[in-house]
Structures are given as structure tokens and as C-alpha cells.
Short mmCIF file of C-alpha atoms in Angstrom, two decimals:
data_model
loop_
_atom_site.label_atom_id
_atom_site.label_comp_id
_atom_site.label_asym_id
_atom_site.label_seq_id
_atom_site.Cartn_x
_atom_site.Cartn_y
_atom_site.Cartn_z
CA MET A 1 0.36 0.08 0.29
CA ALA A 2 1.89 3.64 -1.48
CA ASP A 3 -0.56 5.78 0.45
CA GLU A 4 -2.81 4.33 4.21
CA THR A 5 -3.69 6.29 7.20
CA ARG A 6 -4.79 4.07 10.17
CA VAL A 7 -8.08 5.88 10.92
CA ALA A 8 -7.79 6.33 14.70
CA PHE A 9 -10.24 5.83 17.24
CA ARG A 10 -12.69 9.44 18.57
CA GLY A 11 -15.99 7.66 20.08
CA GLY A 12 -13.99 8.15 23.44
CA GLY A 13 -15.63 9.05 26.60
CA TYR A 14 -18.55 10.84 27.76
CA ALA A 15 -19.89 7.41 28.93
CA PRO A 16 -18.85 7.18 33.37
CA ARG A 17 -19.41 4.43 34.52
CA ARG A 18 -20.73 3.67 38.61
CA VAL A 19 -17.34 2.35 40.35
CA ALA A 20 -19.31 1.31 43.32
CA TRP A 21 -16.77 0.35 45.49
CA ALA A 22 -15.33 4.29 44.68
CA SER A 23 -18.69 5.40 46.47
CA ALA A 24 -17.38 3.95 49.85
CA ALA A 25 -14.00 4.17 50.17
CA THR A 26 -14.67 8.39 49.80
CA LEU A 27 -16.97 8.01 52.16
CA ILE A 28 -14.33 5.70 54.42
CA GLY A 29 -11.46 7.78 53.54
CA LEU A 30 -13.07 11.38 54.46
CA ILE A 31 -14.53 10.10 57.84
CA ALA A 32 -11.02 8.54 58.16
CA LEU A 33 -9.09 11.53 57.47
CA TRP A 34 -11.12 13.85 60.00
CA GLN A 35 -10.58 11.33 62.30
CA ALA A 36 -6.84 11.62 61.90
CA LEU A 37 -6.80 15.55 61.66
CA ALA A 38 -8.88 15.20 65.29
CA SER A 39 -5.99 12.94 66.44
CA LEU A 40 -3.12 15.64 66.11
CA GLY A 41 -4.94 18.04 67.40
CA TRP A 42 -5.65 19.90 63.66
CA VAL A 43 -9.11 20.45 63.80
CA SER A 44 -9.79 21.20 67.05
CA THR A 45 -12.76 18.56 68.52
CA ALA A 46 -14.55 21.57 70.29
CA PHE A 47 -15.37 22.93 67.57
CA ALA A 48 -15.80 20.24 64.78
CA SER A 49 -15.23 17.52 67.05
CA SER A 50 -14.95 13.53 65.18
CA PRO A 51 -16.27 10.26 64.23
CA VAL A 52 -15.53 8.19 67.94
CA ALA A 53 -16.64 11.54 69.65
CA ILE A 54 -20.00 11.26 67.56
CA ALA A 55 -20.12 7.27 67.59
CA ARG A 56 -19.74 8.07 71.50
CA ALA A 57 -22.71 10.15 72.10
CA LEU A 58 -24.57 8.20 69.81
CA GLY A 59 -24.03 4.82 70.94
CA GLN A 60 -24.78 6.25 74.85
CA LEU A 61 -28.17 8.21 74.08
CA GLY A 62 -28.82 5.21 72.20
CA ALA A 63 -28.33 3.49 75.67
CA SER A 64 -29.99 5.65 77.61
CA GLY A 65 -33.70 5.90 75.49
CA GLU A 66 -32.98 9.15 75.08
CA LEU A 67 -32.15 8.70 70.94
CA TRP A 68 -35.37 7.04 70.54
CA GLY A 69 -37.37 9.38 72.81
CA HIS A 70 -36.60 12.76 69.57
CA VAL A 71 -36.80 10.27 66.86
CA SER A 72 -40.08 8.74 67.56
CA ALA A 73 -41.14 12.04 67.73
CA SER A 74 -39.52 13.94 64.80
CA LEU A 75 -40.35 10.07 62.87
CA ARG A 76 -44.84 10.51 64.26
CA ARG A 77 -44.89 14.62 63.12
CA LEU A 78 -42.70 13.82 59.40
CA ALA A 79 -45.22 11.25 58.71
CA ILE A 80 -48.44 11.91 60.28
CA GLY A 81 -47.56 15.21 58.32
CA TRP A 82 -46.58 14.38 54.89
CA VAL A 83 -49.13 11.68 54.70
CA ILE A 84 -51.49 14.55 55.03
CA GLY A 85 -50.29 16.58 52.78
CA THR A 86 -48.86 13.87 49.79
CA ALA A 87 -52.38 12.62 50.01
CA SER A 88 -54.50 16.42 49.86
CA GLY A 89 -51.83 17.46 46.96
CA LEU A 90 -52.35 13.63 45.15
CA VAL A 91 -56.35 14.81 44.48
CA VAL A 92 -55.72 17.86 44.16
CA GLY A 93 -52.98 17.23 41.28
CA VAL A 94 -55.15 14.54 39.92
CA ALA A 95 -58.11 17.61 39.11
CA LEU A 96 -56.03 20.01 38.37
CA GLY A 97 -55.39 17.67 35.80
CA LEU A 98 -58.58 16.64 34.23
CA TYR A 99 -60.71 18.79 34.99
CA THR A 100 -60.81 22.10 33.04
CA LEU A 101 -63.16 23.57 35.93
CA ALA A 102 -60.50 22.80 39.04
CA ARG A 103 -57.65 24.09 36.47
CA SER A 104 -57.20 27.56 36.52
CA PRO A 105 -58.89 28.57 39.49
CA GLY A 106 -56.84 25.72 41.09
CA MET A 107 -53.75 26.72 39.59
CA ALA A 108 -53.78 30.53 40.92
CA VAL A 109 -54.06 29.79 43.78
CA VAL A 110 -51.30 26.78 43.74
CA SER A 111 -49.26 29.67 42.31
CA ALA A 112 -49.42 32.59 44.50
CA LEU A 113 -48.83 30.51 47.68
CA PHE A 114 -46.03 27.90 45.97
CA PRO A 115 -43.08 30.31 46.08
CA ILE A 116 -43.83 31.47 50.10
CA PRO A 117 -40.73 29.99 52.20
CA LYS A 118 -42.78 27.81 54.80
CA ILE A 119 -40.60 27.97 57.42
CA ALA A 120 -42.15 31.64 57.08
CA LEU A 121 -45.31 30.42 58.03
CA VAL A 122 -45.09 28.46 60.92
CA PRO A 123 -45.59 31.65 63.60
CA LEU A 124 -49.11 31.94 62.11
CA PHE A 125 -49.81 28.45 61.92
CA ILE A 126 -47.93 28.39 65.52
CA ILE A 127 -51.17 31.71 66.71
CA TRP A 128 -53.87 28.79 64.46
CA PHE A 129 -53.41 26.09 65.61
CA GLY A 130 -51.35 26.73 68.44
CA ILE A 131 -46.87 25.17 69.94
CA GLY A 132 -47.97 21.93 70.35
CA GLU A 133 -47.90 19.12 67.26
CA GLY A 134 -50.57 20.71 65.09
CA SER A 135 -48.41 24.11 64.04
CA LYS A 136 -45.65 21.35 63.15
CA ILE A 137 -48.28 18.86 61.32
CA VAL A 138 -49.86 21.72 59.35
CA THR A 139 -46.21 23.26 58.18
CA LEU A 140 -45.45 19.95 56.98
CA ALA A 141 -47.78 18.99 55.05
CA PHE A 142 -48.18 22.75 53.33
CA GLY A 143 -44.74 22.76 52.20
CA VAL A 144 -45.61 19.07 50.97
CA PHE A 145 -48.87 19.62 49.21
CA PHE A 146 -47.56 22.32 46.71
CA PRO A 147 -45.00 20.56 45.21
CA THR A 148 -47.33 17.33 45.54
CA VAL A 149 -49.60 19.26 43.07
CA ILE A 150 -47.83 20.14 40.83
CA ASN A 151 -46.13 16.57 40.29
CA THR A 152 -49.08 15.38 40.29
CA LEU A 153 -50.63 17.83 37.79
CA ALA A 154 -47.18 17.19 35.43
CA GLY A 155 -48.01 13.02 35.64
CA VAL A 156 -51.61 13.41 34.74
CA ASP A 157 -50.50 15.80 31.92
CA GLY A 158 -47.77 13.88 30.63
CA VAL A 159 -50.13 10.55 30.51
CA PRO A 160 -50.66 9.68 26.38
CA ARG A 161 -54.10 11.37 25.22
CA GLY A 162 -53.94 8.57 22.70
CA LEU A 163 -54.54 5.96 25.86
CA ILE A 164 -57.18 7.94 27.35
CA ARG A 165 -58.25 8.01 23.53
CA MET A 166 -58.11 4.46 23.19
CA ALA A 167 -59.93 3.59 27.34
CA GLN A 168 -63.06 6.11 25.52
CA SER A 169 -62.57 3.94 22.16
CA PHE A 170 -63.00 0.52 24.46
CA ASN A 171 -65.44 2.37 26.77
CA LEU A 172 -63.92 1.70 29.37
CA ARG A 173 -65.34 3.29 32.97
CA PRO A 174 -63.97 6.85 34.01
CA TRP A 175 -63.40 5.08 37.52
CA SER A 176 -61.27 2.90 35.13
CA ILE A 177 -59.60 5.39 33.21
CA LEU A 178 -58.35 7.17 36.27
CA THR A 179 -57.00 4.16 37.62
CA LYS A 180 -55.80 1.71 34.68
CA ILE A 181 -54.60 4.44 32.74
CA VAL A 182 -54.73 7.46 34.45
CA LEU A 183 -52.67 7.22 37.89
CA PRO A 184 -50.36 4.64 36.45
CA GLY A 185 -49.53 6.80 33.75
CA ALA A 186 -48.69 9.92 36.22
CA LEU A 187 -46.55 7.17 38.69
CA PRO A 188 -43.52 8.32 37.87
CA ALA A 189 -43.66 11.69 37.85
CA ILE A 190 -45.75 11.33 41.49
CA LEU A 191 -43.16 9.48 42.36
CA SER A 192 -40.00 12.06 41.94
CA GLY A 193 -42.37 14.43 43.70
CA PHE A 194 -41.93 12.34 47.31
CA ARG A 195 -38.43 12.76 46.41
CA ILE A 196 -38.97 16.49 45.76
CA THR A 197 -41.75 16.00 49.43
CA THR A 198 -40.05 13.84 51.25
CA SER A 199 -36.41 16.29 51.66
CA THR A 200 -38.81 19.00 52.25
CA ALA A 201 -40.11 17.73 55.06
CA ILE A 202 -37.45 17.35 56.76
CA ILE A 203 -36.12 20.34 56.34
CA LEU A 204 -39.67 22.05 57.58
CA LEU A 205 -39.20 19.08 60.32
CA VAL A 206 -36.57 20.33 62.11
CA ALA A 207 -36.98 24.01 61.23
CA ALA A 208 -40.98 23.39 63.08
CA GLU A 209 -38.85 21.23 66.02
CA MET A 210 -36.61 24.20 66.79
CA ILE A 211 -38.82 26.70 66.50
CA GLY A 212 -40.99 25.29 69.48
CA ALA A 213 -40.36 21.77 70.25
CA ASP A 214 -38.39 19.89 73.71
CA ARG A 215 -38.91 16.64 72.01
CA GLY A 216 -37.23 16.20 68.90
CA ILE A 217 -33.95 16.20 66.12
CA GLY A 218 -34.19 19.46 65.69
CA ALA A 219 -34.70 20.30 69.36
CA PHE A 220 -32.38 18.16 70.28
CA VAL A 221 -29.97 19.44 67.78
CA LEU A 222 -31.08 23.14 69.08
CA GLN A 223 -30.58 22.34 72.38
CA ALA A 224 -27.64 20.89 72.34
CA GLY A 225 -25.27 24.18 69.87
CA ASN A 226 -26.63 26.01 72.90
CA LEU A 227 -24.46 24.35 74.86
CA TYR A 228 -21.65 23.85 72.41
CA ASP A 229 -22.39 20.44 72.70
CA THR A 230 -20.90 19.64 68.98
CA ASP A 231 -20.32 15.28 70.17
CA ASN A 232 -24.29 15.73 70.60
CA LEU A 233 -25.21 18.79 67.67
CA LEU A 234 -23.95 16.11 65.29
CA ALA A 235 -25.30 13.20 66.23
CA GLY A 236 -28.42 14.35 65.95
CA ILE A 237 -27.34 15.27 62.37
CA VAL A 238 -26.12 12.47 62.01
CA VAL A 239 -29.51 10.83 62.26
CA LEU A 240 -31.63 13.32 60.12
CA SER A 241 -28.67 12.16 57.10
CA ALA A 242 -29.99 8.47 58.20
CA ILE A 243 -33.53 9.05 57.84
CA GLY A 244 -32.98 10.86 54.90
CA LEU A 245 -30.53 7.92 53.33
CA CYS A 246 -33.70 4.92 54.37
CA VAL A 247 -36.14 7.04 52.71
CA SER A 248 -34.59 7.60 49.88
CA TRP A 249 -34.01 3.76 49.60
CA VAL A 250 -37.29 3.04 50.23
CA LEU A 251 -39.14 5.18 47.67
CA GLY A 252 -36.02 3.75 44.85
CA ARG A 253 -37.86 0.05 46.22
CA LEU A 254 -41.19 1.30 45.22
CA GLU A 255 -39.61 2.66 41.81
CA ARG A 256 -38.17 -0.22 41.13
CA ALA A 257 -40.80 -2.07 42.16
CA TRP A 258 -44.09 -0.20 40.81
CA LEU A 259 -42.61 0.81 38.32
CA ARG A 260 -41.08 -2.44 36.60
CA TRP A 261 -42.66 -1.57 33.20
CA ARG A 262 -40.11 0.70 32.36
CA MET B 1 -73.70 12.21 20.06
CA SER B 2 -72.66 12.16 16.30
CA VAL B 3 -73.28 8.29 16.54
CA SER B 4 -76.24 6.69 17.42
CA ALA B 5 -77.59 2.92 16.50
CA GLY B 6 -79.78 3.14 13.26
CA GLY B 7 -83.69 1.20 12.60
CA ALA B 8 -82.51 -1.41 10.23
CA GLN B 9 -84.85 -0.25 7.75
CA ARG B 10 -83.46 3.28 7.32
CA GLY B 11 -82.03 3.40 4.65
CA VAL B 12 -78.42 2.06 3.17
CA GLY B 13 -76.36 3.09 -0.20
CA GLN B 14 -75.56 1.20 -1.70
CA GLY B 15 -75.12 -2.97 -0.24
CA GLY B 16 -78.19 -2.78 1.99
CA VAL B 17 -77.98 -4.50 5.81
CA GLY B 18 -76.68 -8.17 5.63
CA GLN B 19 -77.76 -10.75 8.43
CA GLY B 20 -76.94 -9.03 11.65
CA GLY B 21 -74.28 -6.96 10.08
CA VAL B 22 -73.31 -3.75 10.84
CA GLY B 23 -73.05 -0.50 8.10
CA LEU B 24 -72.12 2.85 9.21
CA CYS B 25 -74.17 5.52 6.70
CA VAL B 26 -72.41 9.20 7.31
CA THR B 27 -74.61 11.67 5.94
CA GLY B 28 -73.97 15.92 5.49
CA LEU B 29 -70.83 15.41 7.29
CA HIS B 30 -68.41 18.64 7.97
CA HIS B 31 -64.96 19.22 10.22
CA ALA B 32 -63.19 21.88 10.86
CA PHE B 33 -59.81 22.80 12.93
CA GLY B 34 -61.45 26.55 14.19
CA ASP B 35 -60.90 28.24 11.03
CA LEU B 36 -59.31 25.69 8.99
CA PRO B 37 -61.93 23.44 7.20
CA VAL B 38 -61.14 19.64 7.25
CA LEU B 39 -63.81 17.23 6.18
CA ASP B 40 -65.69 18.65 3.55
CA GLY B 41 -69.32 18.05 2.96
CA LEU B 42 -69.04 14.01 3.12
CA ASP B 43 -72.00 11.74 1.55
CA PHE B 44 -70.88 7.73 2.20
CA SER B 45 -72.20 4.07 3.37
CA VAL B 46 -69.93 1.65 4.33
CA ALA B 47 -72.01 -1.71 3.59
CA PRO B 48 -72.67 -4.12 6.43
CA GLY B 49 -69.57 -6.99 6.18
CA GLU B 50 -67.40 -5.04 3.94
CA VAL B 51 -63.75 -3.46 3.32
CA THR B 52 -64.46 -0.35 2.64
CA VAL B 53 -60.50 1.32 2.34
CA ILE B 54 -60.15 5.55 3.07
CA VAL B 55 -57.00 6.42 0.51
CA GLY B 56 -55.91 10.31 0.57
CA PRO B 57 -53.23 12.90 0.99
CA SER B 58 -51.50 12.97 4.54
CA GLY B 59 -53.36 15.57 6.30
CA CYS B 60 -56.86 15.27 3.61
CA GLY B 61 -58.39 14.71 7.09
CA LYS B 62 -58.89 10.45 7.22
CA SER B 63 -57.41 10.21 10.07
CA THR B 64 -60.30 13.09 11.43
CA LEU B 65 -63.24 11.17 9.73
CA LEU B 66 -62.16 8.30 11.68
CA GLY B 67 -62.32 10.09 14.54
CA ILE B 68 -65.97 10.44 13.69
CA LEU B 69 -66.86 7.38 12.40
CA GLY B 70 -66.11 5.87 15.88
CA GLY B 71 -66.70 8.35 18.03
CA LEU B 72 -64.07 10.48 19.37
CA VAL B 73 -64.29 13.01 17.46
CA GLN B 74 -67.51 15.74 18.01
CA PRO B 75 -68.05 17.01 14.22
CA SER B 76 -68.64 20.26 13.48
CA ARG B 77 -71.34 19.24 10.70
CA GLY B 78 -73.98 15.60 10.00
CA LYS B 79 -73.95 12.22 11.92
CA VAL B 80 -73.08 8.82 11.76
CA THR B 81 -75.64 6.80 11.66
CA LEU B 82 -74.87 2.59 12.42
CA GLN B 83 -76.81 0.71 10.37
CA GLY B 84 -78.38 -2.62 11.84
CA THR B 85 -77.89 -4.16 15.03
CA PRO B 86 -74.89 -5.39 16.01
CA ALA B 87 -74.59 -8.83 17.00
CA ALA B 88 -75.89 -10.35 20.82
CA ASP B 89 -71.62 -11.44 21.89
CA CYS B 90 -70.28 -7.18 20.98
CA LEU B 91 -69.04 -5.80 23.67
CA ASN B 92 -68.23 -2.79 22.17
CA PRO B 93 -69.42 -2.20 18.48
CA LEU B 94 -67.44 0.94 17.13
CA THR B 95 -63.35 -0.74 17.41
CA PHE B 96 -60.58 1.31 17.00
CA VAL B 97 -56.32 -0.64 15.33
CA PHE B 98 -54.35 2.53 15.71
CA GLN B 99 -51.83 3.47 13.86
CA ASP B 100 -49.38 3.51 17.07
CA PHE B 101 -50.77 0.67 18.89
CA ALA B 102 -52.27 2.53 21.77
CA LEU B 103 -50.49 0.02 24.76
CA VAL B 104 -51.16 -0.04 28.38
CA PRO B 105 -46.82 -0.31 28.53
CA TRP B 106 -47.94 -0.98 32.78
CA ARG B 107 -49.62 -3.55 31.80
CA SER B 108 -48.72 -7.17 29.34
CA VAL B 109 -49.42 -8.15 26.71
CA ALA B 110 -52.53 -10.21 28.14
CA GLY B 111 -53.14 -7.22 30.84
CA ASN B 112 -53.48 -4.58 27.60
CA VAL B 113 -56.33 -7.17 25.78
CA SER B 114 -58.04 -7.90 29.92
CA LEU B 115 -58.06 -4.92 30.29
CA VAL B 116 -60.45 -4.22 27.91
CA LEU B 117 -63.32 -6.98 29.27
CA GLU B 118 -62.74 -5.51 32.72
CA ASP B 119 -65.60 -3.60 32.22
CA THR B 120 -68.08 -5.72 30.84
CA PRO B 121 -70.05 -7.79 32.13
CA LEU B 122 -68.23 -11.45 31.24
CA SER B 123 -66.74 -13.05 34.20
CA ARG B 124 -63.48 -13.55 35.24
CA LYS B 125 -63.69 -16.86 34.41
CA ASP B 126 -64.43 -16.33 30.91
CA ARG B 127 -62.00 -13.20 31.25
CA GLN B 128 -59.66 -15.45 30.85
CA THR B 129 -60.91 -18.07 28.50
CA ARG B 130 -61.00 -14.76 25.93
CA VAL B 131 -58.30 -13.63 26.44
CA ALA B 132 -56.24 -16.53 25.80
CA ASP B 133 -57.79 -17.59 22.63
CA MET B 134 -57.54 -13.62 21.08
CA LEU B 135 -53.65 -14.25 22.17
CA ALA B 136 -53.61 -17.90 20.61
CA LEU B 137 -55.17 -15.86 17.84
CA ALA B 138 -52.63 -13.81 17.50
CA GLY B 139 -50.18 -15.59 17.17
CA LEU B 140 -49.09 -14.44 20.82
CA SER B 141 -49.36 -16.76 23.65
CA ALA B 142 -45.77 -17.02 24.19
CA PHE B 143 -45.55 -12.96 25.16
CA ALA B 144 -48.09 -13.21 27.76
CA ASP B 145 -46.46 -11.94 30.26
CA ALA B 146 -43.70 -9.54 27.58
CA TRP B 147 -44.60 -6.08 28.76
CA PRO B 148 -45.62 -4.10 25.14
CA ARG B 149 -41.49 -2.47 24.64
CA GLN B 150 -40.15 -5.69 24.64
CA LEU B 151 -42.06 -6.74 21.45
CA SER B 152 -41.69 -5.35 18.21
CA GLY B 153 -43.89 -3.32 17.02
CA GLY B 154 -45.17 -6.12 14.76
CA MET B 155 -46.01 -8.16 17.25
CA ARG B 156 -47.23 -4.72 19.26
CA GLN B 157 -49.68 -4.53 16.84
CA ARG B 158 -50.63 -7.62 16.72
CA VAL B 159 -51.53 -6.61 20.95
CA GLY B 160 -53.97 -4.06 19.18
CA ILE B 161 -55.41 -6.20 17.08
CA ALA B 162 -56.36 -9.23 19.79
CA ARG B 163 -57.19 -6.11 21.59
CA ALA B 164 -60.07 -5.35 18.88
CA LEU B 165 -60.64 -8.93 18.57
CA ALA B 166 -61.91 -9.69 22.12
CA VAL B 167 -64.81 -7.25 22.37
CA ARG B 168 -66.53 -9.19 19.01
CA PRO B 169 -66.73 -5.29 17.24
CA ALA B 170 -69.16 -4.83 14.41
CA VAL B 171 -67.38 -2.08 13.11
CA LEU B 172 -63.26 -2.34 12.99
CA LEU B 173 -61.71 1.00 12.29
CA MET B 174 -58.53 0.78 11.65
CA ASP B 175 -56.16 3.84 11.70
CA GLU B 176 -53.10 3.26 9.05
CA PRO B 177 -52.03 -0.30 11.51
CA LEU B 178 -49.55 -0.82 9.53
CA SER B 179 -47.62 3.00 8.85
CA ALA B 180 -44.83 2.72 12.16
CA LEU B 181 -43.89 -0.83 11.01
CA ASP B 182 -41.05 -1.84 8.20
CA ALA B 183 -42.00 -2.78 5.40
CA GLN B 184 -41.55 -6.08 5.21
CA THR B 185 -43.86 -6.38 8.83
CA ARG B 186 -46.27 -5.07 7.05
CA GLY B 187 -46.21 -7.28 4.51
CA LEU B 188 -47.11 -10.67 7.32
CA LEU B 189 -48.93 -7.80 9.24
CA LEU B 190 -51.90 -7.46 6.12
CA GLU B 191 -51.74 -11.14 5.55
CA GLU B 192 -52.71 -11.84 8.47
CA PHE B 193 -55.66 -9.23 8.95
CA VAL B 194 -57.10 -10.74 5.39
CA GLY B 195 -57.16 -13.78 7.49
CA LEU B 196 -59.52 -12.28 10.16
CA ILE B 197 -60.89 -9.92 8.91
CA ALA B 198 -62.13 -12.46 6.56
CA ARG B 199 -62.52 -14.72 10.17
CA THR B 200 -64.53 -12.28 11.80
CA GLY B 201 -66.67 -10.78 9.34
CA ALA B 202 -66.91 -7.86 10.72
CA THR B 203 -67.72 -4.17 8.98
CA THR B 204 -64.16 -2.60 8.33
CA VAL B 205 -62.53 0.16 7.93
CA TYR B 206 -58.83 1.04 7.07
CA VAL B 207 -57.72 4.33 6.90
CA THR B 208 -54.23 3.87 4.97
CA HIS B 209 -52.05 6.04 2.23
CA ASN B 210 -50.30 2.62 1.22
CA LEU B 211 -52.42 1.69 -2.45
CA SER B 212 -51.22 -2.07 -2.25
CA GLU B 213 -53.18 -2.53 1.28
CA ALA B 214 -55.63 -0.83 -0.14
CA THR B 215 -56.39 -3.04 -3.37
CA ARG B 216 -55.47 -5.48 -1.79
CA LEU B 217 -58.38 -4.78 1.67
CA GLY B 218 -60.46 -2.91 0.21
CA GLN B 219 -63.16 -4.18 -1.46
CA GLN B 220 -64.66 -0.19 -1.83
CA ILE B 221 -62.16 3.03 -1.91
CA LEU B 222 -62.66 5.58 -1.24
CA VAL B 223 -60.45 8.14 -1.97
CA MET B 224 -60.45 11.53 -0.80
CA GLY B 225 -58.74 14.89 -1.34
CA ARG B 226 -56.81 17.31 -0.93
CA ARG B 227 -58.01 19.79 2.68
CA PRO B 228 -60.43 21.00 2.75
CA GLY B 229 -60.80 16.67 2.23
CA ARG B 230 -63.96 15.54 0.73
CA VAL B 231 -64.94 12.03 -1.25
CA ARG B 232 -62.79 11.79 -4.78
CA ALA B 233 -64.14 8.95 -6.12
CA VAL B 234 -65.26 5.92 -5.22
CA LEU B 235 -63.74 2.00 -6.36
CA ARG B 236 -64.79 -0.93 -6.36
CA ILE B 237 -63.15 -3.99 -6.41
CA ASP B 238 -65.52 -7.43 -6.25
CA THR B 239 -62.27 -10.16 -6.49
CA PRO B 240 -62.66 -11.51 -3.30
CA LEU B 241 -59.90 -10.71 -0.99
CA ALA B 242 -59.05 -14.36 -0.96
CA ALA B 243 -58.79 -14.69 -4.42
CA ARG B 244 -55.92 -11.82 -5.06
CA ARG B 245 -53.32 -11.15 -6.31
CA ALA B 246 -50.17 -9.37 -6.00
CA ASP B 247 -48.86 -9.96 -9.49
CA ASP B 248 -53.23 -9.48 -10.84
CA PRO B 249 -53.46 -7.25 -13.77
CA ALA B 250 -56.87 -5.88 -12.75
CA LEU B 251 -55.35 -4.93 -9.35
CA GLN B 252 -52.21 -3.12 -10.94
CA ALA B 253 -54.41 -1.24 -12.75
CA VAL B 254 -56.95 -0.21 -9.45
CA GLU B 255 -53.71 0.37 -7.66
CA ARG B 256 -52.20 2.99 -11.35
CA SER B 257 -55.59 4.65 -11.16
CA LEU B 258 -55.57 5.53 -7.08
CA TRP B 259 -52.19 7.12 -8.00
CA ASP B 260 -52.66 9.46 -10.89
CA LEU B 261 -56.17 10.25 -9.06
CA LEU B 262 -53.68 11.53 -6.04
CA ARG B 263 -50.50 12.18 -7.49
CA ALA B 264 -51.37 15.29 -7.16
CA ASP B 265 -52.62 15.93 -4.57
CA ALA B 266 -50.08 13.70 -2.68
CA ALA B 267 -47.53 16.32 -4.45
CA GLU B 268 -49.71 19.46 -3.06
CA ALA B 269 -49.86 18.09 -0.01
CA ASP B 270 -46.32 17.38 0.12
CA ARG B 271 -45.46 21.45 -0.53
CA GLU B 272 -47.41 22.03 2.94
CA LEU B 273 -46.54 23.14 6.14
CA SER B 274 -48.27 21.38 9.06
CA HIS B 275 -51.22 22.77 10.96
CA GLY B 276 -51.50 19.40 13.62
CA GLY B 277 -54.40 17.48 13.57
#
């Protein structure tokens, strides 16, 4: 061959893979680094605590039963507030998605109220519902409600009209169209909304507990902060992080079980 | 409601009402999307037990017309009547087969067929039997538990057919059922349609822009002109479906005359900006 040039490969990259051990190793490495810096005295444990001290604090909190008291109070608020906000948000979202009569008035109200930082409403809710559980649960439910409405509406809008026409062409009843076409079709959007609303709910939970509560993880973290007790403060934050991870794991399982068809 | 059951004695264009068969009669049909006229005064009838093919250039309102025939689109003016009484076991007189299959992605193949029987008086056991029968008829028994996304286009449309036949339709409304498929699959499925249509004896309205499909299936062929759509010509082919051969000079002549009728309109339609629908 007189004149040949090899064709060079140029299609590589732009396709990152997941490497499970790298994720775990990074986290373990960072924690080890933190511990090392603390043990060497390069960072002050009074300000930043250390992984070992946090673990010890968690152990003591667990043994004394104090931890469970705070966690159970928080989980109860979280569950009740999230369920109320989600249930009402689903009903309103589906109604806005399906009915002309509901859509424009409903969207006006939702658009007007959605941007309000819900924390700002806590004092108002305390006036309305008292300093006890009522105001905290309402704050959570309120914060969960709006993103749920918006995600459900988007999900319902995204259901292919062709499927609804198909169902109508076979004379399926309206209830069947709702439960067998519209809701399953909106489910992916609804479930990804759950990821947003659960983290919103945890944020609002902690904020509401910091404003007026003596039990709950938010209250515990605030108290620890007032005492400059960074071990317990960060132990509370570890617990919050664990709750977030658990919720996210459960949602992942639900998605895998319910969206197998994708 | 634009689609209503009319008495069997009411005048039908040609053909009359056959034994238990159901025909359609279209009178003074007009339709517009907003200011844009789509259908402009259609009058025709679909004889019971026959295959009526509607051909026309893209955007001539064929699919809209089929939607009107099946009660999915409300016409601006005019009406469609069912001529005759559907058989006692008919669960959904006017039944569609869709171009994009319209399968429910979160239901298995069997679940898609079962779906259209779940709001009917059929018992659970009868329903399961019917689903199994229809899957067997369409050659889908091995795929009963598969998800639609796992199927090829041809298999998806077979599910569409099985679902349509499960309700024992009086009139099958087929909206370009092969247009989303590749040429080889199209050929295979077309021959299956011929067998199934002959077997069920359902009156069929078949919309297509493919002229060989039109001559393979059509007993009556309505040729529609460019938008606003009108019936420009009605052709009849009397050769029985089972006896038609692709190399039959008579059929080829029909196909050529269809192309002569449509060529200018098709070229015009190709140059036009889309108006949707």
C-alpha cells in the first residue's frame, strides 16, 4: 500500500460508569481523614467533634433511650404531616390535571402560594393551631402539598392522550380510566415528586422543631448547639442524614417495584 | 352524540343490511379545526361485512374522519349512524386499531387485552378464556406476560388486533395500522389481517395512504382529495380477498388509477406547512 492512514478511534469518553467501591471508599476515606485530623489535634474537637466522639455520643443516646424519644417524636410528625400533604396534594393535582373547571382557579391559588417560604408561616400556624403538634404537622403538610400538586399535575398532563382515547374507545368507565390509565401513567412523576417532598418535609420538620418543641431531633440539635455540645449536635445531624437515606432507599425500592414496566 | 344506532330498515346506500351485519351511514359530514376546514361535506355508506378503505394524501383528514366514525371526534356538522343491530355477544360495536398501537405500557400483553374486557359483564373466568383465545389467534400466546416495550412493532400491533377482536366488534376501525412498521412486517401483517377479517366477518373501515394495502383489502375504496377533504372517487373491487394476487393485472390497474387520482394532491400536500391533527 502506497498511501494508507489508520483510522484513529475518536468516539471515547462522555460515558461515566458507576463504580460501587469508589463511592464507599470515598466516604470511608473522608471520615478517616476527619478522625485523623482530630486525633492529631489539627482541628479542634470543640468545634468539629470527631467521628469517634460522635459515635460514642450516639451510643450513649441510644443506651439511655433519649435518642428514641426524639426520633419517635420526629418520625411521627414527619409521617403524619407528609401523608396529609401528599394525600391532599394528589387529589388536588389529579383534579387540576383532569378538569377544566378546577385547573385555572386551582393553578392561580397554587402559583400564588407555592413560592412562600413555608418556614415564614410557622409563627402564623402557631397562632392558629397552638405551639404543640398541630402547628408542626400543618407546616409539614403545607410544605409537602404544593410540590405534590405540581408533580401530580405534570404527571397527569404527561399521560399520553392516545391512551385515554383508546380507553374511551373501548367504553372503559371513568373510574377505570382514572385508576388504570391516568394514575399509573402519572406514577413516575408522582414518585419523583416524593423524593422532593420527603426532603422538604425533613427540612421543615427540623425548622419547626427548632421554633417550639422540647422533643424531636430539631429541638435536640438546637439544645446541643446552645450548650456548645458539638458531639451531640453532630450526632443529631447523623440521625437526620440516616432518616433521609432510609426514606430515599424505601422510595428507590418502590420505584423498582412499581415501575418495572419501564 | 354523533354516532347513533339507526334502525336496520333505514335507507343504506349500496349493499343494504346483511344478516346481522352492521353498516355505517355518513351524511353531510363537515369538520373544521378552528377556522381550518378539514372535512367538507362527506356522504357515503359502509356496507355490512365489507372492507371499506379510505385513501388520501397526508393531511386530508382521513384519521379525523375515522375518529368521527368511532365517536372519538365530534364533527362540526353532519352525522354518522350505525345501520343494523350488533350481534348479542358484541361488547363494543365500534372498535379501533390504532396506528401507534396505543398499548398500555404498564400492563403485560395479556393485561392489555384483558383491560378492555374488565368493564364488561364477562365473568372473570370467561374473560381469562377470551384473553387466552385472542392471544392464540394473534400468535401471541408465548408473549402473554411480556411488557409491550419488549415487543417488536409487528407484535405490538398484533396485541392491538387481539385487543380489538376480544370485544367482538361489529365494525373495526383501523387507522393506518401498518404505517409504523417496516416494510417486511407490513407485508406479513397485511396477510394476517386478510385472514382475521374473513374469519370475524366484521365490517371494516381501513384508513391508509398505502395503495397496495388499499387494493389488497378494499372492496370499496374511497379516494379523498386534499384538505378540505371530500370524497373524490369511489372504486369497487369485486375480486374476493382470498383470491387476490399481487400480480393480478386488474388490481395493478386499480392501484395505478388510484395513484393517478392522488399524485397531484400528494405533491401539493408535501409542499404544505403542517397544521397539526
